[in-house]
Amino acid sequence: MIRVNEHYLKLQASYLFSDIARRVAAFQKAHPGKEIIKLGIGDVTRPLPPACVEAFHRAVDEMAAAESFRGYGPEQGYPFLREKIAREDFQRRGAPIEADEIFVSDGSKCDVANIQEIFAADVTVAIPDPVYPVYLDTNVMAGRTGAFADGRYAGVVYLDSTRENGYVPGLPGRDVDLIYLCFPNNPTGAVISRERLQAWVDYARERRALILYDAAYETFIRDERLPHSIFEIEGAREVAIEFRSFSKTAGFTGTRCAYTVVPKGCTAWTAAGEPHSVHALWLRRHTTKFNGVSYPVQRAAEAVYSPEGRAQCRERIDGYLRNAALIRREMTDLGYECIGGDHSPYLWVDTRMDSWAFFDLLLEKANVVCTPGVGFGRCGAGYVRISAFNDFEKVALAMERIRAALRGRA
Ligand code: PLP
C-alpha cells in the first residue's frame, strides 16, 4: 500500500490568491463596464532589458550551429556567470565571496524551498510573520512542525514583524537552529540596518545556528548605508546562506534564473557533534538533483552586468520605485500609516480595519486590487500589501480613484 507523506496533510490550503481572483471575478461580472487596476501582483510588468534579449538571441544562435552547440553544462552554472556574480554583486561591495560559492539555479523559490532538506528533521526553525509562504510550507512538508491551530503551526518559532519592532523581528527568546530572514521584505517592504543584521549574525555564531537570507529584492535598495548582502556583515560567512534572483532585478520571472551563495565557511553538525561543510552538502544535493540552467538563459543573465544591461535594469527598477513613492505619498496623505516602498516594490499599509474589508472597499469604491495582509500570516491582520509593479499611468489613475474613495475615512 502506497502511503502519503502525512505532513502534507497539515498544509493549509492557500486561499489568498484564489480568494482574490474569485472576488475580482464576481465584481467584474456584476460591473462589466468597470476597468480594474491590479496593484496586488508580485510579478514584474516591464519586458526583459534589450541587452539581455540580445545576449539571449546570440546564445540561441550558438546552440543552432554544430561548432558552438552546447549540451549539459555544469550543474552549478557556467563559470562566465558565476565569476561575474562573485565579482560584481559581492567583491565590489567588500563581501568576500568566490565564484565557487555561487550556485546558479532556475529560481529562488526552489532554492529557498529545497535548502532545508540538508538539515536534520528536528532542527528548530524560526520564520517571520508575515512571510513569503514558501519558507513555512516547505518545513511543514518536511515534518518540522506540528498541527495548525489559531493561524500557526506548532513547533515553529514565529518572528513577529510589527509596528513595535519597526517590522524587523528581534532575536528570539529561545534557541533556534535555522533562521529565515528576508530584506527588503516581502510582503512588508521593510529593510534591515547593518547593526540589526549584525545582531542576527552574532546570535547565529553564538548558537551555531544558520541564517537563510532571502535578498530577492536587493536591487531596490537605494540607501548605501543599508546592506545589500548579509556577507557585508562581519562573521556572516560562517553562518549564512543568501538567495538572489534575476526575477525582480532584470524581469526574469518568466525566463527563470537565480543563484544561491553558500560560503565554504558554513558548518552544520551531526548529533554526535561532528562538523560538516554546508557547501559540500549543498553541492552534493545540487549536482544530484539539478542539471543546470539553460545556456541561453545564463548568457541573458550575464548581460545584466554589462554597462547597457545595468542601465536598463536600473531604469526599470527606478520606474517601479517611482510608482511606489507615489503610492506611499498618496496613502500617507490620506492618513494611512505605511512602510516599505522606498527600497522595495511593496508597501505595507495599516488599514485600521479588517484586511479583507479594506480589500473589498478598494475593489468596490476604487476598482483597485490589493493583497490582504492577513494572507501572509497572523501579524498581517489589519494590513494590506500594495504592489508597485504596474505602469506609472495605471498607478497614478489607481491612486486618483483611491483618493476619491477614501478621502476623510482614515
Ligand atoms: N523570495 C521572495 C521573497 C519572493 O518574493 C519571490 C518571488 O516573488 C521569490 C523568492 C522567488 O523568486 P524566483 O522568481 O527567483 O523563484
Short mmCIF file of C-alpha atoms and ligand atoms in Angstrom, two decimals:
data_model
loop_
_atom_site.label_atom_id
_atom_site.label_comp_id
_atom_site.label_asym_id
_atom_site.label_seq_id
_atom_site.Cartn_x
_atom_site.Cartn_y
_atom_site.Cartn_z
CA MET A 1 0.00 0.00 0.00
CA ILE A 2 1.47 3.29 -1.07
CA ARG A 3 1.20 5.76 1.77
CA VAL A 4 1.23 9.53 1.65
CA ASN A 5 3.66 11.84 3.37
CA GLU A 6 1.18 12.81 6.08
CA HIS A 7 2.98 16.05 6.78
CA TYR A 8 1.48 17.30 3.51
CA LEU A 9 -1.95 16.87 5.07
CA LYS A 10 -1.10 19.51 7.69
CA LEU A 11 -0.65 22.16 4.97
CA GLN A 12 -3.26 24.90 4.94
CA ALA A 13 -4.72 25.43 1.51
CA SER A 14 -3.64 28.90 0.47
CA TYR A 15 -6.86 30.65 -0.35
CA LEU A 16 -5.24 34.06 -0.65
CA PHE A 17 -4.78 34.45 -4.40
CA SER A 18 -7.75 32.26 -5.33
CA ASP A 19 -9.98 34.25 -2.97
CA ILE A 20 -8.73 37.48 -4.54
CA ALA A 21 -9.38 36.12 -8.05
CA ARG A 22 -12.87 34.96 -7.03
CA ARG A 23 -13.81 38.35 -5.55
CA VAL A 24 -12.43 40.21 -8.57
CA ALA A 25 -14.29 37.91 -11.00
CA ALA A 26 -17.57 38.38 -9.08
CA PHE A 27 -17.10 42.16 -9.11
CA GLN A 28 -16.35 42.16 -12.84
CA LYS A 29 -19.43 40.09 -13.56
CA ALA A 30 -21.61 42.49 -11.58
CA HIS A 31 -19.96 45.61 -13.14
CA PRO A 32 -18.86 44.61 -16.65
CA GLY A 33 -18.02 48.19 -17.71
CA LYS A 34 -15.56 48.92 -14.87
CA GLU A 35 -11.85 48.77 -15.55
CA ILE A 36 -9.98 47.17 -12.65
CA ILE A 37 -6.39 48.16 -11.81
CA LYS A 38 -4.27 45.46 -10.22
CA LEU A 39 -1.84 46.57 -7.53
CA GLY A 40 -1.82 43.15 -5.96
CA ILE A 41 0.69 41.25 -8.00
CA GLY A 42 4.25 40.25 -7.13
CA ASP A 43 5.28 40.00 -10.78
CA VAL A 44 7.13 42.49 -12.93
CA THR A 45 5.32 44.22 -15.78
CA ARG A 46 8.22 45.64 -17.83
CA PRO A 47 9.77 43.43 -20.55
CA LEU A 48 13.31 41.99 -20.46
CA PRO A 49 16.11 44.57 -20.85
CA PRO A 50 17.25 44.75 -24.52
CA ALA A 51 20.86 43.83 -23.51
CA CYS A 52 19.55 40.53 -22.07
CA VAL A 53 17.36 39.89 -25.11
CA GLU A 54 20.32 40.38 -27.47
CA ALA A 55 22.55 38.05 -25.45
CA PHE A 56 19.70 35.52 -25.29
CA HIS A 57 19.29 35.60 -29.11
CA ARG A 58 23.04 35.29 -29.71
CA ALA A 59 23.21 32.25 -27.41
CA VAL A 60 20.28 30.59 -29.16
CA ASP A 61 22.13 31.07 -32.47
CA GLU A 62 25.20 29.41 -30.92
CA MET A 63 23.02 26.44 -29.96
CA ALA A 64 21.88 26.19 -33.59
CA ALA A 65 25.41 25.74 -35.00
CA ALA A 66 27.38 22.48 -34.70
CA GLU A 67 30.64 24.23 -33.76
CA SER A 68 29.13 26.25 -30.91
CA PHE A 69 26.38 23.90 -29.73
CA ARG A 70 26.43 23.02 -26.01
CA GLY A 71 24.81 20.08 -24.25
CA TYR A 72 24.74 19.68 -20.47
CA GLY A 73 26.56 22.47 -18.70
CA PRO A 74 27.98 22.48 -15.17
CA GLU A 75 25.12 21.95 -12.67
CA GLN A 76 26.28 24.91 -10.57
CA GLY A 77 26.29 27.28 -13.54
CA TYR A 78 28.81 28.34 -16.18
CA PRO A 79 31.99 29.99 -14.87
CA PHE A 80 31.33 33.10 -17.02
CA LEU A 81 28.20 33.82 -14.94
CA ARG A 82 29.45 32.67 -11.53
CA GLU A 83 32.59 34.78 -11.85
CA LYS A 84 30.63 37.90 -12.81
CA ILE A 85 28.21 37.40 -9.93
CA ALA A 86 31.01 36.93 -7.36
CA ARG A 87 32.89 39.99 -8.59
CA GLU A 88 30.04 42.40 -9.32
CA ASP A 89 27.47 41.54 -6.67
CA PHE A 90 29.83 40.73 -3.78
CA GLN A 91 33.54 41.54 -4.09
CA ARG A 92 32.83 45.05 -5.38
CA ARG A 93 30.80 45.70 -2.22
CA GLY A 94 33.51 44.31 0.03
CA ALA A 95 31.74 40.98 0.56
CA PRO A 96 34.31 38.15 0.42
CA ILE A 97 32.52 35.66 -1.87
CA GLU A 98 34.23 33.48 -4.50
CA ALA A 99 32.78 32.13 -7.76
CA ASP A 100 32.78 28.53 -6.50
CA GLU A 101 30.46 29.58 -3.67
CA ILE A 102 27.75 30.61 -6.19
CA PHE A 103 25.15 28.04 -7.28
CA VAL A 104 23.13 29.19 -10.29
CA SER A 105 19.57 27.86 -10.44
CA ASP A 106 16.23 28.36 -12.15
CA GLY A 107 14.73 30.34 -9.30
CA SER A 108 14.97 31.40 -5.69
CA LYS A 109 11.62 29.80 -4.96
CA CYS A 110 13.04 26.32 -5.49
CA ASP A 111 16.30 27.17 -3.73
CA VAL A 112 14.66 28.51 -0.57
CA ALA A 113 12.29 25.54 -0.72
CA ASN A 114 14.98 22.90 -1.23
CA ILE A 115 17.73 24.11 1.09
CA GLN A 116 16.01 22.82 4.26
CA GLU A 117 16.44 19.19 3.21
CA ILE A 118 20.17 19.21 4.00
CA PHE A 119 19.40 19.91 7.68
CA ALA A 120 18.10 17.49 10.33
CA ALA A 121 14.38 16.90 10.57
CA ASP A 122 14.34 18.01 14.20
CA VAL A 123 16.07 21.39 13.93
CA THR A 124 14.11 24.31 15.37
CA VAL A 125 13.06 26.74 12.68
CA ALA A 126 12.44 30.47 13.12
CA ILE A 127 10.18 32.04 10.49
CA PRO A 128 8.98 35.64 10.18
CA ASP A 129 5.31 36.59 10.37
CA PRO A 130 4.11 37.95 7.94
CA VAL A 131 6.08 35.84 5.47
CA TYR A 132 6.69 34.69 1.90
CA PRO A 133 4.86 31.36 2.45
CA VAL A 134 7.47 29.05 0.85
CA TYR A 135 9.72 29.04 3.95
CA LEU A 136 6.91 27.84 6.16
CA ASP A 137 5.22 25.34 3.84
CA THR A 138 8.43 23.51 2.93
CA ASN A 139 9.23 22.97 6.60
CA VAL A 140 5.70 21.66 7.14
CA MET A 141 6.20 19.22 4.24
CA ALA A 142 9.49 18.08 5.78
CA GLY A 143 7.78 17.29 9.08
CA ARG A 144 9.42 20.02 11.17
CA THR A 145 6.10 21.29 12.54
CA GLY A 146 3.08 20.04 14.41
CA ALA A 147 -0.54 20.70 13.52
CA PHE A 148 -2.00 24.07 12.51
CA ALA A 149 -4.14 25.85 15.12
CA ASP A 150 -5.09 29.51 15.64
CA GLY A 151 -3.29 30.59 12.50
CA ARG A 152 0.03 28.95 13.42
CA TYR A 153 1.89 25.64 13.18
CA ALA A 154 3.03 24.07 16.45
CA GLY A 155 6.78 23.83 16.82
CA VAL A 156 7.69 26.84 14.66
CA VAL A 157 9.28 29.85 16.36
CA TYR A 158 7.49 32.80 14.75
CA LEU A 159 9.39 36.06 14.40
CA ASP A 160 6.72 38.75 14.62
CA SER A 161 7.20 41.82 12.43
CA THR A 162 5.06 44.54 13.95
CA ARG A 163 4.84 48.29 14.26
CA GLU A 164 6.53 47.98 17.68
CA ASN A 165 9.74 46.49 16.25
CA GLY A 166 9.69 48.56 13.07
CA TYR A 167 8.71 45.41 11.11
CA VAL A 168 12.19 43.95 11.68
CA PRO A 169 11.96 41.00 14.07
CA GLY A 170 14.21 40.95 17.11
CA LEU A 171 16.20 37.96 18.30
CA PRO A 172 14.05 35.06 19.50
CA GLY A 173 13.70 34.49 23.22
CA ARG A 174 14.74 30.85 22.82
CA ASP A 175 17.35 28.81 20.93
CA VAL A 176 16.66 28.27 17.25
CA ASP A 177 18.76 26.49 14.62
CA LEU A 178 17.55 27.63 11.22
CA ILE A 179 16.53 31.28 10.78
CA TYR A 180 14.76 32.70 7.73
CA LEU A 181 15.20 36.42 7.09
CA CYS A 182 14.11 38.40 4.02
CA PHE A 183 15.20 42.01 3.30
CA PRO A 184 13.93 44.10 1.61
CA ASN A 185 10.95 42.18 2.86
CA ASN A 186 8.08 40.62 1.01
CA PRO A 187 5.33 41.48 1.99
CA THR A 188 6.18 44.48 4.23
CA GLY A 189 8.86 46.24 2.19
CA ALA A 190 10.87 46.73 5.41
CA VAL A 191 14.67 46.92 5.25
CA ILE A 192 17.24 45.95 7.87
CA SER A 193 20.13 48.11 9.10
CA ARG A 194 23.71 46.85 9.34
CA GLU A 195 23.52 46.95 13.14
CA ARG A 196 20.41 44.81 13.38
CA LEU A 197 21.71 42.34 10.82
CA GLN A 198 25.00 42.18 12.75
CA ALA A 199 22.98 41.25 15.87
CA TRP A 200 21.42 38.33 13.97
CA VAL A 201 24.81 37.16 12.68
CA ASP A 202 26.30 37.37 16.19
CA TYR A 203 23.34 35.42 17.57
CA ALA A 204 23.80 32.70 14.93
CA ARG A 205 27.54 32.45 15.64
CA GLU A 206 26.99 32.12 19.39
CA ARG A 207 24.39 29.40 18.99
CA ARG A 208 25.85 27.60 15.96
CA ALA A 209 22.66 28.45 14.08
CA LEU A 210 22.34 29.22 10.36
CA ILE A 211 20.63 32.18 8.68
CA LEU A 212 18.86 31.74 5.35
CA TYR A 213 18.88 35.27 3.94
CA ASP A 214 16.47 35.95 1.07
CA ALA A 215 17.63 39.05 -0.82
CA ALA A 216 15.32 38.67 -3.85
CA TYR A 217 14.59 42.44 -3.74
CA GLU A 218 18.17 43.61 -3.09
CA THR A 219 18.27 45.66 -6.27
CA PHE A 220 15.59 48.05 -4.94
CA ILE A 221 17.88 49.30 -2.13
CA ARG A 222 18.74 52.96 -2.70
CA ASP A 223 20.36 53.91 0.62
CA GLU A 224 24.03 52.99 0.56
CA ARG A 225 24.10 52.66 4.35
CA LEU A 226 21.86 49.59 4.08
CA PRO A 227 23.47 46.19 3.49
CA HIS A 228 22.75 44.68 0.06
CA SER A 229 24.10 41.33 1.16
CA ILE A 230 24.41 39.59 4.51
CA PHE A 231 28.03 38.91 3.52
CA GLU A 232 28.79 42.60 4.05
CA ILE A 233 28.35 41.77 7.73
CA GLU A 234 31.30 40.63 9.83
CA GLY A 235 31.25 36.90 10.55
CA ALA A 236 28.37 36.08 8.15
CA ARG A 237 30.50 33.72 6.04
CA GLU A 238 30.34 31.21 8.89
CA VAL A 239 26.59 31.32 9.49
CA ALA A 240 24.65 32.47 6.43
CA ILE A 241 23.37 31.40 3.05
CA GLU A 242 21.99 34.05 0.69
CA PHE A 243 19.40 33.75 -2.07
CA ARG A 244 19.34 36.16 -5.00
CA SER A 245 17.22 36.19 -8.11
CA PHE A 246 17.24 37.85 -11.54
CA SER A 247 13.40 37.78 -11.39
CA LYS A 248 12.87 41.25 -9.97
CA THR A 249 16.36 42.61 -10.77
CA ALA A 250 16.03 42.10 -14.51
CA GLY A 251 12.48 40.96 -15.21
CA PHE A 252 13.36 37.24 -15.33
CA THR A 253 10.18 35.97 -13.62
CA GLY A 254 9.22 34.13 -16.80
CA THR A 255 12.79 33.48 -18.00
CA ARG A 256 13.99 31.87 -14.73
CA CYS A 257 17.45 32.45 -13.33
CA ALA A 258 18.63 32.91 -9.76
CA TYR A 259 21.52 31.93 -7.54
CA THR A 260 22.33 30.83 -4.02
CA VAL A 261 25.52 31.73 -2.18
CA VAL A 262 26.83 29.05 0.17
CA PRO A 263 30.17 30.14 1.65
CA LYS A 264 32.73 27.46 2.37
CA GLY A 265 32.90 28.70 5.97
CA CYS A 266 29.40 27.45 6.90
CA THR A 267 29.27 24.40 9.14
CA ALA A 268 26.47 22.10 10.32
CA TRP A 269 26.91 19.30 12.85
CA THR A 270 25.84 15.68 13.32
CA ALA A 271 24.01 14.68 16.51
CA ALA A 272 27.38 13.43 17.75
CA GLY A 273 28.89 16.89 17.21
CA GLU A 274 30.94 16.11 14.11
CA PRO A 275 31.24 19.19 11.83
CA HIS A 276 30.28 19.10 8.14
CA SER A 277 30.66 21.67 5.38
CA VAL A 278 27.27 23.06 4.34
CA HIS A 279 28.83 23.96 0.97
CA ALA A 280 29.77 20.29 0.37
CA LEU A 281 26.26 19.14 1.31
CA TRP A 282 24.57 21.67 -0.97
CA LEU A 283 26.98 20.86 -3.82
CA ARG A 284 26.04 17.19 -3.45
CA ARG A 285 22.36 17.99 -3.40
CA HIS A 286 22.52 20.44 -6.32
CA THR A 287 24.59 18.17 -8.58
CA THR A 288 22.42 15.15 -7.76
CA LYS A 289 19.03 16.75 -8.23
CA PHE A 290 19.59 19.59 -10.71
CA ASN A 291 21.03 19.69 -14.21
CA GLY A 292 21.74 23.36 -14.68
CA VAL A 293 20.04 26.42 -16.14
CA SER A 294 19.91 26.57 -19.93
CA TYR A 295 22.91 28.15 -21.65
CA PRO A 296 20.95 30.98 -23.37
CA VAL A 297 19.32 31.96 -20.07
CA GLN A 298 22.71 32.14 -18.35
CA ARG A 299 24.04 34.31 -21.19
CA ALA A 300 20.97 36.57 -20.83
CA ALA A 301 21.64 36.80 -17.06
CA GLU A 302 25.30 37.61 -17.69
CA ALA A 303 24.20 40.60 -19.80
CA VAL A 304 22.67 42.15 -16.66
CA TYR A 305 26.25 43.04 -15.68
CA SER A 306 27.16 44.79 -18.96
CA PRO A 307 27.06 48.62 -18.88
CA GLU A 308 23.90 48.65 -21.06
CA GLY A 309 22.29 45.85 -19.03
CA ARG A 310 22.97 47.67 -15.77
CA ALA A 311 21.49 50.93 -17.07
CA GLN A 312 18.40 49.20 -18.47
CA CYS A 313 17.77 47.26 -15.22
CA ARG A 314 18.27 50.43 -13.20
CA GLU A 315 15.78 52.31 -15.35
CA ARG A 316 13.17 49.60 -14.79
CA ILE A 317 13.66 49.46 -11.02
CA ASP A 318 13.63 53.27 -10.83
CA GLY A 319 10.26 53.17 -12.60
CA TYR A 320 8.79 50.75 -10.04
CA LEU A 321 10.24 52.86 -7.22
CA ARG A 322 8.65 55.97 -8.71
CA ASN A 323 5.29 54.14 -8.60
CA ALA A 324 5.96 53.07 -5.02
CA ALA A 325 6.80 56.65 -3.98
CA LEU A 326 3.53 57.90 -5.45
CA ILE A 327 1.51 55.20 -3.66
CA ARG A 328 3.24 55.96 -0.38
CA ARG A 329 2.71 59.71 -0.68
CA GLU A 330 -0.97 59.32 -1.50
CA MET A 331 -1.71 56.76 1.23
CA THR A 332 0.15 58.84 3.82
CA ASP A 333 -1.74 61.98 2.71
CA LEU A 334 -4.97 60.10 3.19
CA GLY A 335 -3.94 59.41 6.79
CA TYR A 336 -2.78 55.79 6.48
CA GLU A 337 0.42 54.70 8.14
CA CYS A 338 2.58 52.72 5.73
CA ILE A 339 6.07 51.36 5.44
CA GLY A 340 8.05 49.99 2.51
CA GLY A 341 8.14 51.39 -0.98
CA ASP A 342 11.40 53.33 -0.62
CA HIS A 343 13.73 50.34 -1.09
CA SER A 344 11.07 47.89 -2.20
CA PRO A 345 8.24 47.48 -4.71
CA TYR A 346 5.85 46.70 -1.82
CA LEU A 347 4.01 48.96 0.61
CA TRP A 348 2.53 47.67 3.81
CA VAL A 349 -0.48 49.74 4.80
CA ASP A 350 -2.10 49.74 8.22
CA THR A 351 -5.78 49.92 7.30
CA ARG A 352 -7.05 50.02 10.89
CA MET A 353 -9.80 47.65 9.80
CA ASP A 354 -10.08 44.03 8.72
CA SER A 355 -7.71 43.26 5.79
CA TRP A 356 -10.45 41.73 3.67
CA ALA A 357 -12.92 44.54 4.46
CA PHE A 358 -10.34 47.06 3.19
CA PHE A 359 -9.67 44.90 0.14
CA ASP A 360 -13.43 44.91 -0.65
CA LEU A 361 -13.64 48.64 -0.06
CA LEU A 362 -10.83 49.36 -2.55
CA LEU A 363 -12.28 46.95 -5.08
CA GLU A 364 -15.82 48.30 -4.88
CA LYS A 365 -15.16 52.02 -4.46
CA ALA A 366 -11.91 52.45 -6.43
CA ASN A 367 -11.88 49.31 -8.61
CA VAL A 368 -8.32 48.65 -7.42
CA VAL A 369 -6.98 45.27 -6.31
CA CYS A 370 -4.51 44.97 -3.42
CA THR A 371 -3.47 41.95 -1.32
CA PRO A 372 -4.94 41.40 2.18
CA GLY A 373 -2.03 41.26 4.65
CA VAL A 374 -3.62 38.54 6.75
CA GLY A 375 -2.92 36.13 3.88
CA PHE A 376 0.80 36.36 4.77
CA GLY A 377 0.38 35.46 8.45
CA ARG A 378 -1.34 36.40 11.66
CA CYS A 379 0.68 39.61 12.10
CA GLY A 380 -0.66 40.78 8.73
CA ALA A 381 -4.21 41.12 10.10
CA GLY A 382 -5.41 44.68 9.51
CA TYR A 383 -2.82 45.37 6.80
CA VAL A 384 -2.79 45.25 3.02
CA ARG A 385 0.16 44.95 0.67
CA ILE A 386 0.11 47.32 -2.28
CA SER A 387 2.47 46.45 -5.12
CA ALA A 388 4.21 48.98 -7.36
CA PHE A 389 4.57 46.50 -10.23
CA ASN A 390 2.49 48.26 -12.89
CA ASP A 391 2.72 51.13 -15.38
CA PHE A 392 3.04 54.61 -13.91
CA GLU A 393 -0.12 55.81 -15.67
CA LYS A 394 -2.14 52.94 -14.19
CA VAL A 395 -0.72 53.55 -10.72
CA ALA A 396 -1.50 57.27 -10.99
CA LEU A 397 -5.07 56.51 -12.06
CA ALA A 398 -5.45 53.95 -9.26
CA MET A 399 -4.27 56.50 -6.68
CA GLU A 400 -6.65 59.14 -8.05
CA ARG A 401 -9.52 56.71 -7.60
CA ILE A 402 -8.33 55.63 -4.13
CA ARG A 403 -8.09 59.28 -3.10
CA ALA A 404 -11.67 59.92 -4.19
CA ALA A 405 -12.91 56.75 -2.48
CA LEU A 406 -11.07 57.08 0.83
CA ARG A 407 -10.80 60.82 1.43
CA GLY A 408 -11.80 61.57 5.01
CA ARG A 409 -12.07 57.91 6.04
CA ALA A 410 -8.75 57.19 7.79
N1 PLP B 1 11.79 35.20 -2.46
C1 PLP B 1 10.88 36.16 -2.32
C2 PLP B 1 10.85 36.94 -1.07
C3 PLP B 1 9.95 36.43 -3.33
O1 PLP B 1 9.02 37.38 -3.18
C4 PLP B 1 10.00 35.66 -4.52
C5 PLP B 1 9.05 35.87 -5.62
O2 PLP B 1 8.11 36.58 -5.57
C6 PLP B 1 10.96 34.67 -4.61
C7 PLP B 1 11.84 34.46 -3.58
C8 PLP B 1 11.03 33.77 -5.82
O3 PLP B 1 11.80 34.24 -6.82
P1 PLP B 1 12.09 33.40 -8.14
O4 PLP B 1 11.28 34.03 -9.23
O5 PLP B 1 13.56 33.54 -8.35
O6 PLP B 1 11.70 31.97 -7.92
#
